mmCIF file of C-alpha atoms and ligand atoms in Angstrom:
data_model
loop_
_atom_site.group_PDB
_atom_site.id
_atom_site.type_symbol
_atom_site.label_atom_id
_atom_site.label_comp_id
_atom_site.label_asym_id
_atom_site.label_seq_id
_atom_site.Cartn_x
_atom_site.Cartn_y
_atom_site.Cartn_z
ATOM 1 C CA MET A 7 0.000 0.000 0.000
ATOM 2 C CA ALA A 8 1.246 3.456 -0.912
ATOM 3 C CA ALA A 9 1.266 6.959 0.533
ATOM 4 C CA ILE A 10 -0.803 9.038 -1.891
ATOM 5 C CA ALA A 11 -1.294 12.811 -2.091
ATOM 6 C CA PHE A 12 -4.625 13.778 -3.651
ATOM 7 C CA ILE A 13 -4.967 17.401 -4.799
ATOM 8 C CA GLY A 14 -8.448 18.629 -5.769
ATOM 9 C CA LEU A 15 -11.250 17.078 -3.732
ATOM 10 C CA GLY A 16 -14.211 18.332 -5.762
ATOM 11 C CA ASN A 17 -17.160 16.462 -7.259
ATOM 12 C CA MET A 18 -14.853 13.938 -8.932
ATOM 13 C CA GLY A 19 -11.743 14.076 -6.746
ATOM 14 C CA ALA A 20 -13.517 13.437 -3.440
ATOM 15 C CA PRO A 21 -15.025 10.057 -4.397
ATOM 16 C CA MET A 22 -11.866 9.040 -6.296
ATOM 17 C CA ALA A 23 -9.714 9.765 -3.240
ATOM 18 C CA ALA A 24 -12.241 7.896 -1.088
ATOM 19 C CA ASN A 25 -11.821 4.811 -3.298
ATOM 20 C CA LEU A 26 -8.032 4.953 -2.905
ATOM 21 C CA LEU A 27 -8.573 5.133 0.843
ATOM 22 C CA LYS A 28 -10.950 2.146 0.701
ATOM 23 C CA ALA A 29 -8.329 0.186 -1.253
ATOM 24 C CA GLY A 30 -6.058 0.532 1.787
ATOM 25 C CA HIS A 31 -3.747 3.344 0.688
ATOM 26 C CA THR A 32 -2.731 6.167 2.996
ATOM 27 C CA VAL A 33 -4.286 9.235 1.384
ATOM 28 C CA THR A 34 -3.469 12.840 2.275
ATOM 29 C CA GLY A 35 -5.784 15.304 0.575
ATOM 30 C CA PHE A 36 -5.608 18.994 -0.197
ATOM 31 C CA ASP A 37 -8.127 21.403 -1.693
ATOM 32 C CA LEU A 38 -8.441 25.187 -1.632
ATOM 33 C CA SER A 39 -12.010 24.805 -0.364
ATOM 34 C CA PRO A 40 -12.380 24.408 3.410
ATOM 35 C CA ALA A 41 -15.697 22.596 2.848
ATOM 36 C CA ALA A 42 -13.942 19.991 0.683
ATOM 37 C CA LEU A 43 -11.334 19.489 3.415
ATOM 38 C CA ASP A 44 -14.053 19.057 6.056
ATOM 39 C CA ALA A 45 -15.780 16.437 3.897
ATOM 40 C CA ALA A 46 -12.471 14.596 3.469
ATOM 41 C CA ARG A 47 -11.813 14.626 7.220
ATOM 42 C CA ALA A 48 -15.317 13.282 7.801
ATOM 43 C CA ILE A 49 -14.490 10.073 5.912
ATOM 44 C CA GLY A 50 -11.218 9.609 7.768
ATOM 45 C CA MET A 51 -8.835 11.086 5.218
ATOM 46 C CA ALA A 52 -5.783 12.985 6.399
ATOM 47 C CA VAL A 53 -5.685 16.537 5.065
ATOM 48 C CA ALA A 54 -2.693 18.829 4.585
ATOM 49 C CA PRO A 55 -2.412 22.627 4.854
ATOM 50 C CA SER A 56 -1.060 22.951 1.285
ATOM 51 C CA ALA A 57 -0.540 20.919 -1.877
ATOM 52 C CA ALA A 58 3.199 20.828 -1.195
ATOM 53 C CA ALA A 59 2.632 19.549 2.354
ATOM 54 C CA ALA A 60 0.393 16.774 0.993
ATOM 55 C CA ALA A 61 3.089 15.763 -1.528
ATOM 56 C CA ASP A 62 5.828 15.671 1.107
ATOM 57 C CA GLY A 63 6.623 11.967 1.517
ATOM 58 C CA ALA A 64 4.064 10.804 -1.082
ATOM 59 C CA GLU A 65 4.910 7.954 -3.449
ATOM 60 C CA VAL A 66 2.063 8.952 -5.768
ATOM 61 C CA VAL A 67 0.624 12.436 -6.364
ATOM 62 C CA VAL A 68 -2.830 12.561 -7.978
ATOM 63 C CA THR A 69 -4.363 15.828 -9.215
ATOM 64 C CA MET A 70 -8.042 16.358 -10.109
ATOM 65 C CA LEU A 71 -8.274 20.076 -10.879
ATOM 66 C CA PRO A 72 -10.581 22.281 -12.963
ATOM 67 C CA ALA A 73 -8.280 23.221 -15.885
ATOM 68 C CA GLY A 74 -4.761 23.398 -17.326
ATOM 69 C CA ASP A 75 -3.760 26.629 -15.561
ATOM 70 C CA HIS A 76 -4.584 25.132 -12.172
ATOM 71 C CA LEU A 77 -2.520 22.062 -13.006
ATOM 72 C CA VAL A 78 0.595 23.906 -14.188
ATOM 73 C CA GLU A 79 0.366 26.395 -11.307
ATOM 74 C CA ALA A 80 0.124 23.550 -8.797
ATOM 75 C CA TYR A 81 3.091 21.697 -10.329
ATOM 76 C CA GLU A 82 5.187 24.904 -10.534
ATOM 77 C CA GLY A 83 3.985 26.123 -7.153
ATOM 78 C CA GLY A 84 5.750 23.482 -5.100
ATOM 79 C CA LEU A 85 3.946 20.200 -5.770
ATOM 80 C CA VAL A 86 6.748 18.683 -7.845
ATOM 81 C CA ALA A 87 9.501 20.176 -5.699
ATOM 82 C CA ALA A 88 7.971 18.826 -2.491
ATOM 83 C CA ALA A 89 7.510 15.223 -3.644
ATOM 84 C CA PRO A 90 10.300 12.772 -2.857
ATOM 85 C CA THR A 91 12.563 11.565 -5.661
ATOM 86 C CA GLY A 92 10.906 8.746 -7.570
ATOM 87 C CA ALA A 93 7.341 9.865 -6.903
ATOM 88 C CA LEU A 94 4.773 9.121 -9.607
ATOM 89 C CA PHE A 95 2.535 11.966 -10.817
ATOM 90 C CA ILE A 96 -0.949 11.164 -12.101
ATOM 91 C CA ASP A 97 -3.142 13.962 -13.446
ATOM 92 C CA SER A 98 -6.778 12.974 -13.971
ATOM 93 C CA SER A 99 -8.105 16.484 -14.683
ATOM 94 C CA THR A 100 -9.380 17.256 -18.168
ATOM 95 C CA VAL A 101 -6.960 19.853 -19.528
ATOM 96 C CA ASP A 102 -5.486 21.073 -22.816
ATOM 97 C CA VAL A 103 -2.713 18.975 -24.311
ATOM 98 C CA ALA A 104 -0.124 21.785 -23.997
ATOM 99 C CA SER A 105 -0.686 22.145 -20.231
ATOM 100 C CA SER A 106 -0.607 18.390 -19.839
ATOM 101 C CA ARG A 107 2.722 18.132 -21.660
ATOM 102 C CA ARG A 108 4.070 21.048 -19.601
ATOM 103 C CA ALA A 109 3.135 19.119 -16.450
ATOM 104 C CA HIS A 110 4.912 16.015 -17.816
ATOM 105 C CA ASP A 111 8.007 18.143 -18.490
ATOM 106 C CA LEU A 112 7.972 19.680 -15.009
ATOM 107 C CA ALA A 113 7.899 16.207 -13.480
ATOM 108 C CA ALA A 114 10.543 14.879 -15.872
ATOM 109 C CA GLU A 115 12.893 17.785 -15.051
ATOM 110 C CA ARG A 116 13.091 16.348 -11.542
ATOM 111 C CA GLY A 117 13.354 12.774 -12.772
ATOM 112 C CA MET A 118 9.759 11.903 -11.875
ATOM 113 C CA MET A 119 7.421 9.702 -13.892
ATOM 114 C CA ALA A 120 4.116 11.263 -14.945
ATOM 115 C CA VAL A 121 0.869 10.070 -16.491
ATOM 116 C CA ASP A 122 -2.045 12.094 -17.825
ATOM 117 C CA ALA A 123 -5.119 10.022 -17.061
ATOM 118 C CA PRO A 124 -8.348 11.935 -17.722
ATOM 119 C CA VAL A 125 -11.540 10.053 -17.028
ATOM 120 C CA SER A 126 -14.867 9.202 -18.530
ATOM 121 C CA GLY A 127 -17.768 8.116 -16.348
ATOM 122 C CA GLY A 128 -18.747 11.221 -14.405
ATOM 123 C CA VAL A 129 -19.493 11.577 -10.706
ATOM 124 C CA ALA A 130 -21.512 8.341 -10.623
ATOM 125 C CA GLY A 131 -18.544 6.453 -12.107
ATOM 126 C CA ALA A 132 -16.167 8.117 -9.644
ATOM 127 C CA GLU A 133 -18.373 7.060 -6.730
ATOM 128 C CA ALA A 134 -18.850 3.509 -7.987
ATOM 129 C CA GLY A 135 -15.175 3.115 -8.948
ATOM 130 C CA THR A 136 -16.137 2.331 -12.540
ATOM 131 C CA LEU A 137 -14.329 5.152 -14.360
ATOM 132 C CA THR A 138 -12.470 4.649 -17.630
ATOM 133 C CA PHE A 139 -8.987 6.179 -17.608
ATOM 134 C CA MET A 140 -7.300 7.318 -20.830
ATOM 135 C CA ALA A 141 -3.619 7.174 -19.978
ATOM 136 C CA GLY A 142 -0.748 9.036 -21.631
ATOM 137 C CA GLY A 143 2.908 8.645 -20.707
ATOM 138 C CA THR A 144 5.813 6.275 -21.134
ATOM 139 C CA PRO A 145 4.800 2.601 -21.012
ATOM 140 C CA GLU A 146 6.711 2.255 -17.707
ATOM 141 C CA ALA A 147 4.851 5.193 -16.148
ATOM 142 C CA VAL A 148 1.454 3.948 -17.344
ATOM 143 C CA GLU A 149 2.123 0.449 -15.987
ATOM 144 C CA ARG A 150 3.223 1.910 -12.668
ATOM 145 C CA ALA A 151 0.031 3.992 -12.501
ATOM 146 C CA ARG A 152 -2.251 1.125 -13.539
ATOM 147 C CA PRO A 153 -2.895 -0.450 -10.093
ATOM 148 C CA PHE A 154 -3.743 2.956 -8.600
ATOM 149 C CA LEU A 155 -6.066 3.784 -11.468
ATOM 150 C CA ALA A 156 -7.635 0.334 -11.097
ATOM 151 C CA SER A 157 -8.599 1.242 -7.512
ATOM 152 C CA MET A 158 -10.648 4.142 -8.911
ATOM 153 C CA GLY A 159 -11.944 2.696 -12.173
ATOM 154 C CA ARG A 160 -12.776 -0.318 -14.250
ATOM 155 C CA ARG A 161 -10.745 0.300 -17.401
ATOM 156 C CA VAL A 162 -7.362 1.793 -18.167
ATOM 157 C CA VAL A 163 -6.606 2.413 -21.842
ATOM 158 C CA ALA A 164 -2.963 3.141 -22.646
ATOM 159 C CA CYS A 165 -3.290 5.824 -25.359
ATOM 160 C CA GLY A 166 0.341 6.694 -26.098
ATOM 161 C CA GLY A 167 2.941 9.206 -24.941
ATOM 162 C CA PRO A 168 2.578 12.352 -22.784
ATOM 163 C CA GLY A 169 -0.718 14.147 -23.511
ATOM 164 C CA ALA A 170 -2.197 11.212 -25.456
ATOM 165 C CA GLY A 171 -4.796 10.586 -22.731
ATOM 166 C CA GLN A 172 -6.004 14.182 -23.008
ATOM 167 C CA ALA A 173 -6.056 13.935 -26.809
ATOM 168 C CA ALA A 174 -8.165 10.771 -26.597
ATOM 169 C CA LYS A 175 -10.559 12.359 -24.120
ATOM 170 C CA MET A 176 -11.221 15.457 -26.246
ATOM 171 C CA CYS A 177 -11.591 13.438 -29.468
ATOM 172 C CA ASN A 178 -14.043 11.063 -27.774
ATOM 173 C CA ASN A 179 -16.096 13.886 -26.309
ATOM 174 C CA MET A 180 -16.158 15.718 -29.621
ATOM 175 C CA ILE A 181 -17.823 12.617 -31.090
ATOM 176 C CA LEU A 182 -20.263 12.593 -28.154
ATOM 177 C CA GLY A 183 -21.189 16.278 -28.481
ATOM 178 C CA ILE A 184 -21.720 16.084 -32.232
ATOM 179 C CA SER A 185 -23.718 12.848 -31.806
ATOM 180 C CA MET A 186 -26.075 14.367 -29.240
ATOM 181 C CA ILE A 187 -26.884 17.290 -31.515
ATOM 182 C CA GLY A 188 -27.493 14.918 -34.445
ATOM 183 C CA ILE A 189 -29.790 12.769 -32.307
ATOM 184 C CA SER A 190 -31.624 15.876 -31.071
ATOM 185 C CA GLU A 191 -32.141 17.124 -34.618
ATOM 186 C CA ALA A 192 -33.586 13.743 -35.590
ATOM 187 C CA PHE A 193 -36.049 13.749 -32.661
ATOM 188 C CA VAL A 194 -37.113 17.345 -33.331
ATOM 189 C CA LEU A 195 -37.628 16.569 -37.016
ATOM 190 C CA ALA A 196 -39.643 13.486 -35.980
ATOM 191 C CA GLU A 197 -41.813 15.663 -33.698
ATOM 192 C CA ARG A 198 -42.553 18.075 -36.532
ATOM 193 C CA LEU A 199 -43.368 15.189 -38.869
ATOM 194 C CA GLY A 200 -45.728 13.646 -36.320
ATOM 195 C CA LEU A 201 -43.476 10.628 -35.725
ATOM 196 C CA ASP A 202 -43.622 9.163 -32.204
ATOM 197 C CA HIS A 203 -40.433 9.384 -30.072
ATOM 198 C CA GLN A 204 -40.597 5.690 -29.209
ATOM 199 C CA ALA A 205 -41.037 4.705 -32.859
ATOM 200 C CA LEU A 206 -37.955 6.694 -33.883
ATOM 201 C CA PHE A 207 -35.988 5.211 -30.984
ATOM 202 C CA ASP A 208 -37.058 1.644 -31.845
ATOM 203 C CA VAL A 209 -35.912 2.133 -35.434
ATOM 204 C CA ALA A 210 -32.719 4.156 -34.859
ATOM 205 C CA SER A 211 -31.489 2.080 -31.910
ATOM 206 C CA THR A 212 -31.568 -1.058 -34.068
ATOM 207 C CA SER A 213 -30.587 0.505 -37.402
ATOM 208 C CA SER A 214 -27.726 2.464 -38.885
ATOM 209 C CA GLY A 215 -28.533 5.503 -36.701
ATOM 210 C CA GLN A 216 -27.618 3.549 -33.564
ATOM 211 C CA CYS A 217 -24.985 5.110 -31.302
ATOM 212 C CA TRP A 218 -24.001 5.145 -27.627
ATOM 213 C CA ALA A 219 -25.467 8.602 -26.896
ATOM 214 C CA LEU A 220 -28.847 7.506 -28.275
ATOM 215 C CA THR A 221 -29.100 4.247 -26.354
ATOM 216 C CA ASN A 222 -27.704 5.641 -23.078
ATOM 217 C CA HIS A 223 -28.542 9.351 -23.021
ATOM 218 C CA CYS A 224 -31.647 9.568 -25.203
ATOM 219 C CA PRO A 225 -32.624 13.291 -25.088
ATOM 220 C CA VAL A 226 -36.401 12.726 -24.866
ATOM 221 C CA PRO A 227 -38.187 11.131 -21.897
ATOM 222 C CA GLY A 228 -39.421 7.572 -22.261
ATOM 223 C CA PRO A 229 -37.295 5.324 -24.454
ATOM 224 C CA VAL A 230 -34.277 5.087 -22.078
ATOM 225 C CA PRO A 231 -35.604 5.179 -18.488
ATOM 226 C CA GLY A 232 -32.218 6.115 -16.984
ATOM 227 C CA SER A 233 -31.560 9.086 -19.285
ATOM 228 C CA ALA A 234 -31.513 12.621 -17.839
ATOM 229 C CA ALA A 235 -34.542 13.578 -19.956
ATOM 230 C CA ASN A 236 -36.641 11.579 -17.460
ATOM 231 C CA ARG A 237 -35.537 13.759 -14.517
ATOM 232 C CA GLY A 238 -35.790 17.269 -15.925
ATOM 233 C CA TYR A 239 -32.269 17.037 -17.405
ATOM 234 C CA ARG A 240 -30.544 16.983 -14.018
ATOM 235 C CA PRO A 241 -26.951 15.933 -14.884
ATOM 236 C CA GLY A 242 -25.456 13.436 -15.616
ATOM 237 C CA PHE A 243 -22.884 15.168 -17.681
ATOM 238 C CA ALA A 244 -23.453 18.895 -17.456
ATOM 239 C CA THR A 245 -23.584 21.149 -20.514
ATOM 240 C CA ALA A 246 -20.825 23.308 -18.962
ATOM 241 C CA LEU A 247 -18.459 20.328 -18.996
ATOM 242 C CA MET A 248 -19.407 19.366 -22.553
ATOM 243 C CA LEU A 249 -18.717 22.966 -23.561
ATOM 244 C CA LYS A 250 -15.341 22.819 -21.826
ATOM 245 C CA ASP A 251 -14.371 19.644 -23.688
ATOM 246 C CA LEU A 252 -15.577 20.911 -27.075
ATOM 247 C CA THR A 253 -13.648 24.145 -26.511
ATOM 248 C CA LEU A 254 -10.503 22.136 -25.732
ATOM 249 C CA ALA A 255 -11.085 20.141 -28.941
ATOM 250 C CA ARG A 256 -11.628 23.304 -31.003
ATOM 251 C CA ASP A 257 -8.471 24.938 -29.639
ATOM 252 C CA ALA A 258 -6.447 21.770 -30.180
ATOM 253 C CA ALA A 259 -7.746 21.470 -33.739
ATOM 254 C CA GLU A 260 -6.750 25.074 -34.444
ATOM 255 C CA SER A 261 -3.292 24.501 -32.998
ATOM 256 C CA VAL A 262 -2.590 21.590 -35.346
ATOM 257 C CA GLY A 263 -4.545 22.792 -38.404
ATOM 258 C CA ALA A 264 -7.240 20.061 -38.248
ATOM 259 C CA ASP A 265 -10.543 21.003 -39.863
ATOM 260 C CA THR A 266 -13.170 19.939 -37.316
ATOM 261 C CA ALA A 267 -16.079 21.896 -38.792
ATOM 262 C CA LEU A 268 -18.800 19.879 -37.048
ATOM 263 C CA GLY A 269 -16.918 19.908 -33.743
ATOM 264 C CA ARG A 270 -16.676 23.712 -33.955
ATOM 265 C CA HIS A 271 -20.347 24.046 -34.819
ATOM 266 C CA ALA A 272 -21.330 21.707 -31.969
ATOM 267 C CA ARG A 273 -19.223 23.818 -29.604
ATOM 268 C CA ASP A 274 -21.017 26.993 -30.712
ATOM 269 C CA ILE A 275 -24.440 25.386 -30.213
ATOM 270 C CA PHE A 276 -23.507 24.217 -26.699
ATOM 271 C CA ALA A 277 -21.978 27.660 -25.933
ATOM 272 C CA ALA A 278 -25.220 29.436 -26.896
ATOM 273 C CA PHE A 279 -27.267 26.917 -24.923
ATOM 274 C CA ALA A 280 -25.040 27.358 -21.851
ATOM 275 C CA ALA A 281 -25.202 31.163 -22.110
ATOM 276 C CA GLY A 282 -28.982 30.971 -22.356
ATOM 277 C CA GLY A 283 -29.270 29.175 -18.990
ATOM 278 C CA GLY A 284 -28.532 25.561 -19.891
ATOM 279 C CA ALA A 285 -25.004 25.325 -18.384
ATOM 280 C CA GLY A 286 -26.129 23.355 -15.331
ATOM 281 C CA LEU A 287 -28.410 21.002 -17.245
ATOM 282 C CA ASP A 288 -27.405 17.650 -18.676
ATOM 283 C CA TYR A 289 -25.841 17.995 -22.128
ATOM 284 C CA SER A 290 -28.765 16.056 -23.637
ATOM 285 C CA ALA A 291 -30.949 19.096 -22.829
ATOM 286 C CA VAL A 292 -29.325 20.683 -25.879
ATOM 287 C CA ILE A 293 -32.417 19.312 -27.648
ATOM 288 C CA GLU A 294 -34.125 22.421 -26.236
ATOM 289 C CA ALA A 295 -31.719 24.584 -28.255
ATOM 290 C CA VAL A 296 -32.449 22.498 -31.336
ATOM 291 C CA ARG A 297 -36.199 23.016 -30.747
ATOM 292 C CA GLY A 298 -35.558 26.743 -30.358
ATOM 293 C CA GLY A 299 -37.063 26.842 -26.868
ATOM 294 C CA ALA A 300 -36.710 29.480 -24.156
ATOM 295 C CA ARG A 301 -33.311 28.287 -22.963
ATOM 296 C CA SER A 302 -31.859 27.766 -26.416
ATOM 297 C CA GLY A 303 -29.876 30.992 -26.676
ATOM 298 C CA VAL A 304 -29.869 30.344 -30.442
ATOM 299 C CA ALA A 305 -32.294 31.380 -33.119
ATOM 300 C CA GLY A 306 -35.322 29.110 -33.387
ATOM 301 C CA PRO A 307 -36.368 27.329 -36.554
HETATM 302 P P1 NAD B 25 -14.879 20.558 -9.152
HETATM 303 O O1 NAD B 25 -14.910 22.006 -9.493
HETATM 304 O O2 NAD B 25 -16.009 19.949 -8.418
HETATM 305 O O3 NAD B 25 -13.533 20.230 -8.315
HETATM 306 C C1 NAD B 25 -12.295 20.850 -8.538
HETATM 307 C C2 NAD B 25 -11.690 21.076 -7.155
HETATM 308 O O4 NAD B 25 -10.366 21.572 -7.319
HETATM 309 C C3 NAD B 25 -12.453 22.113 -6.325
HETATM 310 O O5 NAD B 25 -12.828 21.535 -5.075
HETATM 311 C C4 NAD B 25 -11.450 23.250 -6.156
HETATM 312 O O6 NAD B 25 -11.559 23.897 -4.898
HETATM 313 C C5 NAD B 25 -10.143 22.507 -6.276
HETATM 314 N N1 NAD B 25 -8.999 23.326 -6.643
HETATM 315 C C6 NAD B 25 -8.894 24.257 -7.616
HETATM 316 N N2 NAD B 25 -7.638 24.739 -7.668
HETATM 317 C C7 NAD B 25 -6.935 24.085 -6.713
HETATM 318 C C8 NAD B 25 -5.589 24.128 -6.288
HETATM 319 N N3 NAD B 25 -4.688 24.945 -6.855
HETATM 320 N N4 NAD B 25 -5.207 23.317 -5.280
HETATM 321 C C9 NAD B 25 -6.111 22.479 -4.700
HETATM 322 N N5 NAD B 25 -7.396 22.386 -5.059
HETATM 323 C C10 NAD B 25 -7.792 23.186 -6.052
HETATM 324 O O7 NAD B 25 -14.628 19.806 -10.555
HETATM 325 P P2 NAD B 25 -14.877 18.254 -10.852
HETATM 326 O O8 NAD B 25 -16.256 18.072 -11.389
HETATM 327 O O9 NAD B 25 -14.407 17.434 -9.705
HETATM 328 O O10 NAD B 25 -13.897 18.067 -12.094
HETATM 329 C C11 NAD B 25 -12.493 17.953 -11.918
HETATM 330 C C12 NAD B 25 -11.878 17.642 -13.265
HETATM 331 O O11 NAD B 25 -12.456 16.437 -13.785
HETATM 332 C C13 NAD B 25 -12.136 18.721 -14.327
HETATM 333 O O12 NAD B 25 -10.968 18.876 -15.090
HETATM 334 C C14 NAD B 25 -13.291 18.158 -15.134
HETATM 335 O O13 NAD B 25 -13.309 18.641 -16.469
HETATM 336 C C15 NAD B 25 -12.981 16.680 -15.075
HETATM 337 N N6 NAD B 25 -14.157 15.799 -15.262
HETATM 338 C C16 NAD B 25 -15.317 16.033 -14.602
HETATM 339 C C17 NAD B 25 -16.402 15.182 -14.785
HETATM 340 C C18 NAD B 25 -17.708 15.415 -14.060
HETATM 341 O O14 NAD B 25 -18.706 14.764 -14.420
HETATM 342 N N7 NAD B 25 -17.746 16.271 -13.043
HETATM 343 C C19 NAD B 25 -16.299 14.086 -15.652
HETATM 344 C C20 NAD B 25 -15.084 13.842 -16.295
HETATM 345 C C21 NAD B 25 -14.012 14.715 -16.094
#
């Protein structure tokens, strides 16, 4: 069992750190939020007064932070310097590839192994320990991280070198965002043509229109009982996070000259929906924007 520092005890980090604790590791947490620290103490986790203090003596340092700036600032601000030689750095935040590679470099400059390991599965997956990790780093670093990731998730996919996990995450979520808008357009067209939601679902879910977003996150109530549409679009996977991921994908595409026209358009539709009040709703609520409803933020049909 290892001594682990866990930095960022938010919606995702708190249950992930709790699963490491349950697996028998010694976990020392740190978060800027006093409420997050209180919650960690309440489940028996040790907490430190700073990120650097948490990393002092840690064999593994896990970060689960909002964005790339937070990650690089934490690494530069004493996290890497405070960790003992040979510590392994795992970043599970969703960040831009450049920040991720900068974090890898900062660790490597001190001879530390690092892995970017963003997740898919959301808060429910973090709580249940069923996350999928997309891991980027040297094969040695990924293999060293694997048992720790396995304590927090069900699948670890080795994606390639530094930043490859982040690249995989943004490409996957670009597919998801585009898919949800396509599905929403099909259901709205069906509504206008007088075609029943269930009938469209029964056809599309067993025909060439079938896809994961349709059969798991169907944007209309009824066909998929567990989808957010059946609970007023309470997330789930919030629109704000989908917008974040599509923005990362757009920026990455621009930086490498990839023409992701649909990804860009999907990002703009989610941005307008978020600005119009949909940010806190499940991303499948984007069907409201497609319908041109009150929260759409975009011009109606
Ligand atoms: P969150 O905002 O709930 O948690 C982030 C935590 O980091 C907060 O508690 C904040 O106080 C803390 N923090 C910020 N800067 C810090 C610093 N310098 N030192 C210590 N703590 C600091 O966010 P979340 O939902 O837990 O998401 C975390 C990451 O996981 C994000 O990158 C997000 O994109 C990604 N993610 C989230 C989900 C989801 O469903 N919530 C799913 C997949 C990936």
